[in-house]
Amino acid sequence: MIAMGVRAGIVVTGTEVLTGRVQDLNGPWLADRLLELGVELAHITICGDRPEDIESQLNFLAAQGVDLIVTSGGLGPTADDMTVAVVTTFCGRELVLDEGLEERIAEILRSFMGRFPGADFDAVRAANRKQALVPKGGSAEGVEILDPVGTAPGVVVTRTDGAPTVIVLPGPPRELQPMWTRAIETATAQRAIAGRTIYTQETIRMFGLPESGLAETLREAETLVAGFADLEITTCLRRGELEIVTRYEPDAAESYRQLAGLLRERHGHEVFSEDGALVDDQVAQLLSGRTIATAESCTAGLLAARLADRPGSSAYLAGGVVSYSNEAKADLLGVDPALIATHGAVSEPVAEAMAAGALQRFGADVAVGITGIAGPGGGSAEKPVGTVCFSVRLADGTMHTRTVHLPGNRADIRERSTTVAMHMLRRVLSGQVGTA
């Protein structure tokens, strides 16, 4: 593993996150950003909104010798939003009212309040005044205030004894993520991470290879790749795909080149991305100038939703049909009931007919049909839970159909079905499979 010169910790605050009512999206996102910078992440901690608990986490991380602490949450106007005050005390600073900042927050509030005629602006402004209480000092003293993205400003502040530096960010990801970019670019934050290791990060993605197959290849790479020990490799199974992230210092570039070559040689059919691009990105690009329609049974619109996740998807997503019942398959997609009676609703002929029906109904260039058994009931010895049939059809008659047996619970099967469909689309649209 590469030794990094700067270490960091993350403190996620919020009782709603601690109890699981709200999923922590900020910790993992911040972890990725830190690793991209060459900063070693030592800990991610989650605590409630009690000031003594926040202080305890800060003291814990300081005792671990971290150079940087990033907090998320607790910057609102309510009584349980205490992060700035606790961090100010932790850093040995004085909390003061920044009148200029208070006025900027007031301007933001005025624009919001315009949507609610009759609301008491003075009362709202008074409630939000605490958001203008910040550590005293300027950049030269190791204190920087970040303009709000919502109504809450962020803070970058260094302890008076020199370390660690704390970056205080809001909880909502839509506010935290843009503010992070500004925070890490401040002079105070840059001083804290000045000793970081600069390295390259590369991502290879695979589909259709079991984790055991990748593990075997990586074991072989230990002896076949010169300088393998200089590569920091992490693997992750996500949405049915394997993600291999490798980080290395500049002098290990040749070792990575050998590793990538070995993966390509052993698993060329399964490697679909060497530049970090997601299959969603690739399919969106391949759909340029074409339109697509979906016909979904067990996934109930999840594929259409995934296609629509990309900005600009209206240029290629014509529409979709959720045909859960046999009657819907017949009425909305024109699937012959006799076909269902002969082969069953979960069958390749029905998936093909669903795709053909969607193609015709929307006048699209490509269509996907999905029908399966997501469970937990409904399976049989012949068609167990996890059996899913797919068909991709192009307007020129090209078609690719397959049946897979997916592991996991109901949610896993439905989500992985969308991944299978995306990869079938990728291969058909790129001309790798399909017969006219």
PDB file of C-alpha atoms in Angstrom, residues 48-274:
ATOM      1  CA  GLY A  48     -25.814  12.673  16.903  1.00  0.00           C
ATOM      2  CA  ASP A  49     -26.466  16.390  17.235  1.00  0.00           C
ATOM      3  CA  ARG A  50     -25.351  16.615  20.868  1.00  0.00           C
ATOM      4  CA  PRO A  51     -22.415  19.037  21.265  1.00  0.00           C
ATOM      5  CA  GLU A  52     -20.536  16.719  23.631  1.00  0.00           C
ATOM      6  CA  ASP A  53     -20.701  13.916  21.056  1.00  0.00           C
ATOM      7  CA  ILE A  54     -19.450  16.139  18.235  1.00  0.00           C
ATOM      8  CA  GLU A  55     -16.629  17.345  20.463  1.00  0.00           C
ATOM      9  CA  SER A  56     -15.772  13.753  21.360  1.00  0.00           C
ATOM     10  CA  GLN A  57     -15.399  12.803  17.692  1.00  0.00           C
ATOM     11  CA  LEU A  58     -13.203  15.819  16.998  1.00  0.00           C
ATOM     12  CA  ASN A  59     -10.971  14.986  19.960  1.00  0.00           C
ATOM     13  CA  PHE A  60     -10.776  11.348  18.887  1.00  0.00           C
ATOM     14  CA  LEU A  61      -9.602  12.257  15.389  1.00  0.00           C
ATOM     15  CA  ALA A  62      -7.130  14.821  16.703  1.00  0.00           C
ATOM     16  CA  ALA A  63      -5.665  12.118  18.958  1.00  0.00           C
ATOM     17  CA  GLN A  64      -5.130   9.944  15.867  1.00  0.00           C
ATOM     18  CA  GLY A  65      -2.862  12.635  14.460  1.00  0.00           C
ATOM     19  CA  VAL A  66      -4.965  13.557  11.435  1.00  0.00           C
ATOM     20  CA  ASP A  67      -4.074  16.732   9.554  1.00  0.00           C
ATOM     21  CA  LEU A  68      -7.579  17.440   8.294  1.00  0.00           C
ATOM     22  CA  ILE A  69     -11.096  16.860   9.631  1.00  0.00           C
ATOM     23  CA  VAL A  70     -14.171  17.324   7.453  1.00  0.00           C
ATOM     24  CA  THR A  71     -17.578  17.624   9.100  1.00  0.00           C
ATOM     25  CA  SER A  72     -20.993  17.535   7.460  1.00  0.00           C
ATOM     26  CA  GLY A  73     -24.272  18.707   8.933  1.00  0.00           C
ATOM     27  CA  GLY A  74     -25.435  20.829  11.834  1.00  0.00           C
ATOM     28  CA  LEU A  75     -25.234  24.244  10.145  1.00  0.00           C
ATOM     29  CA  GLY A  76     -28.936  25.111  10.101  1.00  0.00           C
ATOM     30  CA  PRO A  77     -30.846  27.690  12.137  1.00  0.00           C
ATOM     31  CA  THR A  78     -32.439  25.307  14.645  1.00  0.00           C
ATOM     32  CA  ALA A  79     -31.359  24.599  18.212  1.00  0.00           C
ATOM     33  CA  ASP A  80     -29.780  21.253  17.343  1.00  0.00           C
ATOM     34  CA  ASP A  81     -27.464  22.807  14.717  1.00  0.00           C
ATOM     35  CA  MET A  82     -24.294  23.263  16.748  1.00  0.00           C
ATOM     36  CA  THR A  83     -21.364  22.162  14.606  1.00  0.00           C
ATOM     37  CA  VAL A  84     -19.821  25.599  13.998  1.00  0.00           C
ATOM     38  CA  ALA A  85     -19.926  26.506  17.689  1.00  0.00           C
ATOM     39  CA  VAL A  86     -18.378  23.196  18.757  1.00  0.00           C
ATOM     40  CA  VAL A  87     -15.667  23.361  16.095  1.00  0.00           C
ATOM     41  CA  THR A  88     -14.850  26.957  17.058  1.00  0.00           C
ATOM     42  CA  THR A  89     -14.291  25.946  20.666  1.00  0.00           C
ATOM     43  CA  PHE A  90     -12.334  22.855  19.608  1.00  0.00           C
ATOM     44  CA  CYS A  91     -10.013  25.059  17.558  1.00  0.00           C
ATOM     45  CA  GLY A  92      -9.487  27.499  20.442  1.00  0.00           C
ATOM     46  CA  ARG A  93     -11.239  30.336  18.627  1.00  0.00           C
ATOM     47  CA  GLU A  94     -13.823  32.961  19.547  1.00  0.00           C
ATOM     48  CA  LEU A  95     -17.318  32.802  18.052  1.00  0.00           C
ATOM     49  CA  VAL A  96     -18.431  36.176  16.665  1.00  0.00           C
ATOM     50  CA  LEU A  97     -21.305  37.588  14.635  1.00  0.00           C
ATOM     51  CA  ASP A  98     -20.214  38.435  11.073  1.00  0.00           C
ATOM     52  CA  GLU A  99     -22.574  41.269  10.153  1.00  0.00           C
ATOM     53  CA  GLY A 100     -21.661  41.187   6.460  1.00  0.00           C
ATOM     54  CA  LEU A 101     -22.391  37.476   6.353  1.00  0.00           C
ATOM     55  CA  GLU A 102     -25.653  38.056   8.216  1.00  0.00           C
ATOM     56  CA  GLU A 103     -26.745  40.485   5.517  1.00  0.00           C
ATOM     57  CA  ARG A 104     -25.831  38.032   2.727  1.00  0.00           C
ATOM     58  CA  ILE A 105     -27.913  35.349   4.425  1.00  0.00           C
ATOM     59  CA  ALA A 106     -30.755  37.872   4.763  1.00  0.00           C
ATOM     60  CA  GLU A 107     -30.655  38.541   1.016  1.00  0.00           C
ATOM     61  CA  ILE A 108     -30.903  34.821   0.346  1.00  0.00           C
ATOM     62  CA  LEU A 109     -33.847  34.604   2.741  1.00  0.00           C
ATOM     63  CA  ARG A 110     -35.592  37.504   1.019  1.00  0.00           C
ATOM     64  CA  SER A 111     -35.473  35.677  -2.289  1.00  0.00           C
ATOM     65  CA  PHE A 112     -36.904  32.551  -0.648  1.00  0.00           C
ATOM     66  CA  MET A 113     -39.573  34.447   1.259  1.00  0.00           C
ATOM     67  CA  GLY A 114     -40.878  35.974  -1.951  1.00  0.00           C
ATOM     68  CA  ARG A 115     -42.526  32.629  -2.626  1.00  0.00           C
ATOM     69  CA  PHE A 116     -44.544  32.862   0.605  1.00  0.00           C
ATOM     70  CA  PRO A 117     -46.567  36.116   0.721  1.00  0.00           C
ATOM     71  CA  GLY A 118     -47.471  37.179   4.232  1.00  0.00           C
ATOM     72  CA  ALA A 119     -44.591  35.354   5.927  1.00  0.00           C
ATOM     73  CA  ASP A 120     -42.850  37.200   8.775  1.00  0.00           C
ATOM     74  CA  PHE A 121     -39.419  38.002   7.327  1.00  0.00           C
ATOM     75  CA  ASP A 122     -38.080  39.564  10.552  1.00  0.00           C
ATOM     76  CA  ALA A 123     -38.895  36.417  12.515  1.00  0.00           C
ATOM     77  CA  VAL A 124     -37.233  34.187   9.931  1.00  0.00           C
ATOM     78  CA  ARG A 125     -34.181  36.451   9.798  1.00  0.00           C
ATOM     79  CA  ALA A 126     -33.843  36.359  13.583  1.00  0.00           C
ATOM     80  CA  ALA A 127     -34.060  32.564  13.556  1.00  0.00           C
ATOM     81  CA  ASN A 128     -31.306  32.371  10.944  1.00  0.00           C
ATOM     82  CA  ARG A 129     -28.984  34.879  12.657  1.00  0.00           C
ATOM     83  CA  LYS A 130     -27.073  32.086  14.378  1.00  0.00           C
ATOM     84  CA  GLN A 131     -25.825  30.963  10.948  1.00  0.00           C
ATOM     85  CA  ALA A 132     -23.757  34.174  10.830  1.00  0.00           C
ATOM     86  CA  LEU A 133     -21.912  33.219  14.050  1.00  0.00           C
ATOM     87  CA  VAL A 134     -18.455  32.115  12.882  1.00  0.00           C
ATOM     88  CA  PRO A 135     -14.890  31.801  14.205  1.00  0.00           C
ATOM     89  CA  LYS A 136     -13.063  35.110  14.521  1.00  0.00           C
ATOM     90  CA  GLY A 137     -10.136  35.647  12.182  1.00  0.00           C
ATOM     91  CA  GLY A 138      -9.055  35.732   8.564  1.00  0.00           C
ATOM     92  CA  SER A 139      -7.082  33.640   6.119  1.00  0.00           C
ATOM     93  CA  ALA A 140      -3.750  34.695   7.608  1.00  0.00           C
ATOM     94  CA  GLU A 141      -4.951  33.411  11.002  1.00  0.00           C
ATOM     95  CA  GLY A 142      -6.209  30.137   9.529  1.00  0.00           C
ATOM     96  CA  VAL A 143      -9.906  31.044   9.341  1.00  0.00           C
ATOM     97  CA  GLU A 144     -11.937  31.227   6.117  1.00  0.00           C
ATOM     98  CA  ILE A 145     -15.696  31.614   5.742  1.00  0.00           C
ATOM     99  CA  LEU A 146     -17.408  30.058   2.718  1.00  0.00           C
ATOM    100  CA  ASP A 147     -20.426  31.770   1.192  1.00  0.00           C
ATOM    101  CA  PRO A 148     -23.648  29.761   1.518  1.00  0.00           C
ATOM    102  CA  VAL A 149     -24.945  27.491  -1.207  1.00  0.00           C
ATOM    103  CA  GLY A 150     -28.286  27.312   0.607  1.00  0.00           C
ATOM    104  CA  THR A 151     -28.478  29.567   3.652  1.00  0.00           C
ATOM    105  CA  ALA A 152     -25.668  27.981   5.689  1.00  0.00           C
ATOM    106  CA  PRO A 153     -22.095  29.232   5.279  1.00  0.00           C
ATOM    107  CA  GLY A 154     -19.193  26.831   5.550  1.00  0.00           C
ATOM    108  CA  VAL A 155     -16.021  27.270   7.583  1.00  0.00           C
ATOM    109  CA  VAL A 156     -12.370  26.297   7.189  1.00  0.00           C
ATOM    110  CA  VAL A 157     -10.480  26.774  10.449  1.00  0.00           C
ATOM    111  CA  THR A 158      -7.184  25.592  11.897  1.00  0.00           C
ATOM    112  CA  ARG A 159      -6.598  25.001  15.587  1.00  0.00           C
ATOM    113  CA  THR A 160      -4.578  27.682  17.282  1.00  0.00           C
ATOM    114  CA  ASP A 161      -1.972  25.065  18.203  1.00  0.00           C
ATOM    115  CA  GLY A 162      -1.437  24.315  14.494  1.00  0.00           C
ATOM    116  CA  ALA A 163      -3.358  21.113  13.713  1.00  0.00           C
ATOM    117  CA  PRO A 164      -5.714  19.772  12.639  1.00  0.00           C
ATOM    118  CA  THR A 165      -7.568  21.979  10.187  1.00  0.00           C
ATOM    119  CA  VAL A 166     -11.351  21.495  10.170  1.00  0.00           C
ATOM    120  CA  ILE A 167     -13.586  21.989   7.135  1.00  0.00           C
ATOM    121  CA  VAL A 168     -17.198  22.502   8.220  1.00  0.00           C
ATOM    122  CA  LEU A 169     -19.761  21.755   5.496  1.00  0.00           C
ATOM    123  CA  PRO A 170     -23.582  21.642   5.391  1.00  0.00           C
ATOM    124  CA  GLY A 171     -25.488  18.353   5.457  1.00  0.00           C
ATOM    125  CA  PRO A 172     -27.585  18.392   2.247  1.00  0.00           C
ATOM    126  CA  PRO A 173     -25.432  16.874  -0.539  1.00  0.00           C
ATOM    127  CA  ARG A 174     -26.656  19.491  -3.020  1.00  0.00           C
ATOM    128  CA  GLU A 175     -25.061  22.140  -0.774  1.00  0.00           C
ATOM    129  CA  LEU A 176     -22.072  20.172   0.488  1.00  0.00           C
ATOM    130  CA  GLN A 177     -20.684  19.064  -2.853  1.00  0.00           C
ATOM    131  CA  PRO A 178     -20.244  22.474  -4.509  1.00  0.00           C
ATOM    132  CA  MET A 179     -19.024  23.976  -1.245  1.00  0.00           C
ATOM    133  CA  TRP A 180     -16.368  21.270  -0.903  1.00  0.00           C
ATOM    134  CA  THR A 181     -14.714  22.437  -4.101  1.00  0.00           C
ATOM    135  CA  ARG A 182     -14.403  25.967  -2.750  1.00  0.00           C
ATOM    136  CA  ALA A 183     -13.326  24.782   0.699  1.00  0.00           C
ATOM    137  CA  ILE A 184     -10.439  22.620  -0.448  1.00  0.00           C
ATOM    138  CA  GLU A 185      -9.126  25.421  -2.667  1.00  0.00           C
ATOM    139  CA  THR A 186      -8.764  27.878   0.224  1.00  0.00           C
ATOM    140  CA  ALA A 187      -5.277  28.782   1.383  1.00  0.00           C
ATOM    141  CA  THR A 188      -6.013  27.351   4.835  1.00  0.00           C
ATOM    142  CA  ALA A 189      -7.051  23.946   3.450  1.00  0.00           C
ATOM    143  CA  GLN A 190      -4.149  23.868   1.002  1.00  0.00           C
ATOM    144  CA  ARG A 191      -1.689  24.401   3.847  1.00  0.00           C
ATOM    145  CA  ALA A 192      -3.234  21.453   5.693  1.00  0.00           C
ATOM    146  CA  ILE A 193      -2.787  19.054   2.758  1.00  0.00           C
ATOM    147  CA  ALA A 194       0.514  20.421   1.460  1.00  0.00           C
ATOM    148  CA  GLY A 195       2.368  17.214   2.293  1.00  0.00           C
ATOM    149  CA  ARG A 196       0.001  14.893   0.418  1.00  0.00           C
ATOM    150  CA  THR A 197       1.212  12.305  -2.050  1.00  0.00           C
ATOM    151  CA  ILE A 198       0.394  13.062  -5.668  1.00  0.00           C
ATOM    152  CA  TYR A 199      -0.658   9.928  -7.497  1.00  0.00           C
ATOM    153  CA  THR A 200      -2.694   8.673 -10.441  1.00  0.00           C
ATOM    154  CA  GLN A 201      -5.995   6.845 -10.086  1.00  0.00           C
ATOM    155  CA  GLU A 202      -7.308   4.558 -12.819  1.00  0.00           C
ATOM    156  CA  THR A 203     -10.574   2.617 -12.968  1.00  0.00           C
ATOM    157  CA  ILE A 204     -11.339  -0.518 -14.972  1.00  0.00           C
ATOM    158  CA  ARG A 205     -14.878  -1.904 -15.039  1.00  0.00           C
ATOM    159  CA  MET A 206     -15.943  -5.452 -15.889  1.00  0.00           C
ATOM    160  CA  PHE A 207     -19.221  -7.241 -16.350  1.00  0.00           C
ATOM    161  CA  GLY A 208     -19.852 -10.970 -16.451  1.00  0.00           C
ATOM    162  CA  LEU A 209     -16.824 -12.058 -14.409  1.00  0.00           C
ATOM    163  CA  PRO A 210     -17.278 -13.520 -10.905  1.00  0.00           C
ATOM    164  CA  GLU A 211     -15.237 -11.978  -8.107  1.00  0.00           C
ATOM    165  CA  SER A 212     -13.370 -15.252  -7.704  1.00  0.00           C
ATOM    166  CA  GLY A 213     -12.148 -15.020 -11.294  1.00  0.00           C
ATOM    167  CA  LEU A 214     -10.772 -11.536 -10.729  1.00  0.00           C
ATOM    168  CA  ALA A 215      -9.195 -12.579  -7.422  1.00  0.00           C
ATOM    169  CA  GLU A 216      -7.341 -15.405  -9.170  1.00  0.00           C
ATOM    170  CA  THR A 217      -5.987 -13.043 -11.831  1.00  0.00           C
ATOM    171  CA  LEU A 218      -4.818 -10.560  -9.207  1.00  0.00           C
ATOM    172  CA  ARG A 219      -3.034 -13.358  -7.343  1.00  0.00           C
ATOM    173  CA  GLU A 220      -1.203 -14.210 -10.545  1.00  0.00           C
ATOM    174  CA  ALA A 221      -0.414 -10.547 -11.102  1.00  0.00           C
ATOM    175  CA  GLU A 222       1.597 -10.515  -7.872  1.00  0.00           C
ATOM    176  CA  THR A 223       4.275 -12.547  -9.653  1.00  0.00           C
ATOM    177  CA  LEU A 224       3.702 -11.514 -13.276  1.00  0.00           C
ATOM    178  CA  VAL A 225       3.620  -7.730 -12.839  1.00  0.00           C
ATOM    179  CA  ALA A 226       6.917  -6.075 -11.924  1.00  0.00           C
ATOM    180  CA  GLY A 227       6.403  -3.613  -9.082  1.00  0.00           C
ATOM    181  CA  PHE A 228       2.947  -4.977  -8.249  1.00  0.00           C
ATOM    182  CA  ALA A 229       3.458  -4.040  -4.581  1.00  0.00           C
ATOM    183  CA  ASP A 230       3.603  -0.368  -5.587  1.00  0.00           C
ATOM    184  CA  LEU A 231       0.001  -0.487  -6.789  1.00  0.00           C
ATOM    185  CA  GLU A 232      -2.861   0.152  -4.371  1.00  0.00           C
ATOM    186  CA  ILE A 233      -5.747  -1.893  -5.770  1.00  0.00           C
ATOM    187  CA  THR A 234      -9.305  -1.947  -4.469  1.00  0.00           C
ATOM    188  CA  THR A 235     -12.122  -3.987  -5.977  1.00  0.00           C
ATOM    189  CA  CYS A 236     -15.844  -3.567  -5.509  1.00  0.00           C
ATOM    190  CA  LEU A 237     -18.914  -5.432  -6.775  1.00  0.00           C
ATOM    191  CA  ARG A 238     -21.529  -2.790  -7.589  1.00  0.00           C
ATOM    192  CA  ARG A 239     -24.827  -3.322  -9.421  1.00  0.00           C
ATOM    193  CA  GLY A 240     -23.494  -6.637 -10.672  1.00  0.00           C
ATOM    194  CA  GLU A 241     -20.333  -5.064 -12.121  1.00  0.00           C
ATOM    195  CA  LEU A 242     -16.755  -5.355 -10.920  1.00  0.00           C
ATOM    196  CA  GLU A 243     -14.923  -2.085 -10.354  1.00  0.00           C
ATOM    197  CA  ILE A 244     -11.127  -2.186 -10.073  1.00  0.00           C
ATOM    198  CA  VAL A 245      -9.617   1.082  -8.839  1.00  0.00           C
ATOM    199  CA  THR A 246      -5.829   1.355  -8.858  1.00  0.00           C
ATOM    200  CA  ARG A 247      -3.858   4.219  -7.338  1.00  0.00           C
ATOM    201  CA  TYR A 248      -0.149   4.647  -7.885  1.00  0.00           C
ATOM    202  CA  GLU A 249       2.685   7.149  -7.792  1.00  0.00           C
ATOM    203  CA  PRO A 250       4.188   8.318 -11.095  1.00  0.00           C
ATOM    204  CA  ASP A 251       7.139   5.932 -10.978  1.00  0.00           C
ATOM    205  CA  ALA A 252       4.721   2.943 -10.855  1.00  0.00           C
ATOM    206  CA  ALA A 253       3.063   3.817 -14.191  1.00  0.00           C
ATOM    207  CA  GLU A 254       4.744   0.901 -15.979  1.00  0.00           C
ATOM    208  CA  SER A 255       3.499  -1.518 -13.318  1.00  0.00           C
ATOM    209  CA  TYR A 256      -0.064  -0.325 -13.896  1.00  0.00           C
ATOM    210  CA  ARG A 257       0.364  -0.649 -17.654  1.00  0.00           C
ATOM    211  CA  GLN A 258       1.350  -4.285 -17.157  1.00  0.00           C
ATOM    212  CA  LEU A 259      -1.593  -4.915 -14.826  1.00  0.00           C
ATOM    213  CA  ALA A 260      -4.083  -3.369 -17.251  1.00  0.00           C
ATOM    214  CA  GLY A 261      -2.588  -5.465 -20.047  1.00  0.00           C
ATOM    215  CA  LEU A 262      -2.960  -8.634 -17.995  1.00  0.00           C
ATOM    216  CA  LEU A 263      -6.602  -7.879 -17.181  1.00  0.00           C
ATOM    217  CA  ARG A 264      -7.268  -7.145 -20.836  1.00  0.00           C
ATOM    218  CA  GLU A 265      -5.540 -10.370 -21.905  1.00  0.00           C
ATOM    219  CA  ARG A 266      -7.348 -12.606 -19.405  1.00  0.00           C
ATOM    220  CA  HIS A 267     -10.756 -10.914 -19.361  1.00  0.00           C
ATOM    221  CA  GLY A 268     -11.005  -8.876 -22.545  1.00  0.00           C
ATOM    222  CA  HIS A 269     -14.591  -9.972 -23.151  1.00  0.00           C
ATOM    223  CA  GLU A 270     -15.667  -8.801 -19.693  1.00  0.00           C
ATOM    224  CA  VAL A 271     -13.766  -5.483 -19.628  1.00  0.00           C
ATOM    225  CA  PHE A 272     -16.098  -2.760 -20.864  1.00  0.00           C
ATOM    226  CA  SER A 273     -14.444   0.380 -19.524  1.00  0.00           C
ATOM    227  CA  GLU A 274     -10.818   1.365 -18.964  1.00  0.00           C
TER     228      GLU A 274
END
